């Protein structure tokens, strides 16, 4: 039997699609486009559902600090991504944490959704 992925995709509820798209583009370097072809408009993270596996959608975010934490890879240095996060309206909540595959900081997007900004270790 073939093992299926544990997480198929993720959905991040946001209160303002345009503002949130700008935040995720700024912090993660995504080229996001609004897709209105389904029942709800969505903006695919990285504009590639098959590689990133998630999207933004208009919805009610959980209370600040509640809900799951998505750890997303950042381009470049972690410290630079943390600065972009704060400048784009997010909040950085921790100092860098080192783990075997890289480093991350906990953060929140402008709606309070919990994020991990992840810098993979150099190969």
CSV table of C-alpha atoms in Angstrom, one decimal:
chain,number,residue,atom,x,y,z
A,1,UNK,CA,0.0,0.0,0.0
A,2,UNK,CA,1.4,3.4,-1.0
A,3,UNK,CA,1.7,5.9,1.9
A,4,UNK,CA,-0.2,9.1,1.2
A,5,UNK,CA,1.1,12.5,2.4
A,6,UNK,CA,0.0,13.2,6.0
A,7,UNK,CA,-0.9,16.8,5.2
A,8,UNK,CA,-2.5,17.2,1.8
A,9,UNK,CA,-2.8,21.0,1.8
A,10,UNK,CA,-3.2,23.9,4.3
A,11,UNK,CA,-5.7,26.8,4.4
A,12,UNK,CA,-4.9,30.0,6.1
A,13,UNK,CA,-8.0,32.2,6.9
A,14,UNK,CA,-7.4,35.9,6.3
A,15,UNK,CA,-9.6,39.0,6.8
A,16,UNK,CA,-8.2,41.0,3.9
A,17,UNK,CA,-7.0,39.0,0.9
A,18,UNK,CA,-5.0,41.8,-0.8
A,19,UNK,CA,-3.2,42.8,2.4
A,20,UNK,CA,-2.5,39.2,3.2
A,21,UNK,CA,-1.2,38.4,-0.3
A,22,UNK,CA,1.1,41.4,0.0
A,23,UNK,CA,2.4,40.1,3.4
A,24,UNK,CA,3.1,36.6,2.2
A,25,UNK,CA,4.7,37.9,-1.0
A,26,UNK,CA,7.0,40.2,1.0
A,27,UNK,CA,8.0,37.7,3.6
A,28,UNK,CA,8.3,34.6,1.6
A,29,UNK,CA,9.0,35.9,-1.9
A,30,UNK,CA,5.8,34.3,-3.4
A,31,UNK,CA,4.3,35.4,-6.6
A,32,UNK,CA,0.6,35.2,-5.5
A,33,UNK,CA,-2.4,35.5,-7.8
A,34,UNK,CA,-6.1,35.5,-6.8
A,35,UNK,CA,-7.9,32.4,-8.1
A,36,UNK,CA,-11.7,32.9,-8.2
A,37,UNK,CA,-12.4,29.7,-10.1
A,38,UNK,CA,-13.7,27.7,-7.1
A,39,UNK,CA,-16.5,28.3,-4.6
A,40,UNK,CA,-14.2,30.8,-2.7
A,41,UNK,CA,-11.5,33.0,-3.9
A,42,UNK,CA,-8.0,31.7,-2.9
A,43,UNK,CA,-4.4,32.8,-3.3
A,44,UNK,CA,-2.1,29.8,-3.6
A,45,UNK,CA,1.1,30.1,-1.5
A,46,UNK,CA,4.0,30.2,-3.9
A,47,UNK,CA,1.5,30.1,-6.8
A,48,UNK,CA,2.2,26.3,-7.0
A,49,UNK,CA,-0.3,24.1,-5.1
A,50,UNK,CA,1.6,20.9,-6.0
A,51,UNK,CA,4.8,22.1,-4.3
A,52,UNK,CA,3.7,24.3,-1.4
A,53,UNK,CA,0.4,22.7,-0.7
A,54,UNK,CA,-1.6,25.6,0.7
A,55,UNK,CA,-3.5,28.8,0.2
A,56,UNK,CA,-5.1,31.9,1.7
A,57,UNK,CA,-8.8,32.2,1.7
A,58,UNK,CA,-11.3,34.8,3.1
A,59,UNK,CA,-12.3,33.5,6.5
A,60,UNK,CA,-12.2,34.2,10.2
A,61,UNK,CA,-8.8,33.6,11.6
A,62,UNK,CA,-8.5,31.9,15.0
A,63,UNK,CA,-8.0,34.1,18.1
A,64,UNK,CA,-4.5,35.4,18.1
A,65,UNK,CA,-2.0,32.7,19.0
A,66,UNK,CA,-4.6,29.9,18.6
A,67,UNK,CA,-4.8,27.3,15.9
A,68,UNK,CA,-2.1,25.4,14.2
A,69,UNK,CA,1.4,26.7,13.3
A,70,UNK,CA,2.5,26.4,9.7
A,71,UNK,CA,6.3,26.4,9.2
A,72,UNK,CA,7.2,27.8,5.8
A,73,UNK,CA,10.6,28.0,4.2
A,74,UNK,CA,11.9,31.5,3.7
A,75,UNK,CA,14.3,32.7,1.0
A,76,UNK,CA,17.6,33.8,2.2
A,77,UNK,CA,18.7,34.4,5.8
A,78,UNK,CA,16.2,33.9,8.7
A,79,UNK,CA,17.0,37.3,10.2
A,80,UNK,CA,16.2,39.0,6.9
A,81,UNK,CA,12.9,37.2,6.7
A,82,UNK,CA,12.1,38.2,10.3
A,83,UNK,CA,12.7,41.8,9.4
A,84,UNK,CA,10.5,41.6,6.4
A,85,UNK,CA,7.8,40.0,8.5
A,86,UNK,CA,7.8,42.9,11.0
A,87,UNK,CA,8.0,45.5,8.3
A,88,UNK,CA,5.0,43.9,6.5
A,89,UNK,CA,2.7,44.0,9.5
A,90,UNK,CA,3.5,40.7,11.1
A,91,UNK,CA,4.9,40.0,14.6
A,92,UNK,CA,8.1,38.0,15.4
A,93,UNK,CA,7.6,36.2,18.6
A,94,UNK,CA,10.9,34.4,19.3
A,95,UNK,CA,14.6,34.4,18.8
A,96,UNK,CA,15.9,31.9,16.3
A,97,UNK,CA,15.6,28.2,17.3
A,98,UNK,CA,18.2,25.8,15.9
A,99,UNK,CA,17.1,22.2,15.0
A,100,UNK,CA,18.9,19.6,12.9
A,101,UNK,CA,17.3,20.6,9.5
A,102,UNK,CA,17.7,24.4,10.0
A,103,UNK,CA,16.5,27.3,12.1
A,104,UNK,CA,13.2,29.0,12.6
A,105,UNK,CA,11.4,31.8,14.5
A,106,UNK,CA,7.8,31.8,15.6
A,107,UNK,CA,5.8,34.7,14.1
A,108,UNK,CA,2.3,35.8,13.4
A,109,UNK,CA,0.8,37.2,10.2
A,110,UNK,CA,-1.2,40.4,10.3
A,111,UNK,CA,-4.4,38.4,11.2
A,112,UNK,CA,-2.6,36.6,14.1
A,113,UNK,CA,-2.2,33.3,12.3
A,114,UNK,CA,0.7,31.3,13.8
A,115,UNK,CA,3.7,30.8,11.5
A,116,UNK,CA,7.2,29.4,11.7
A,117,UNK,CA,9.7,31.2,9.5
A,118,UNK,CA,12.1,28.4,8.5
A,119,UNK,CA,15.6,28.7,7.1
A,120,UNK,CA,16.8,25.2,5.9
A,121,UNK,CA,20.4,24.3,6.9
A,122,UNK,CA,23.0,24.8,4.1
A,123,UNK,CA,23.6,21.6,2.2
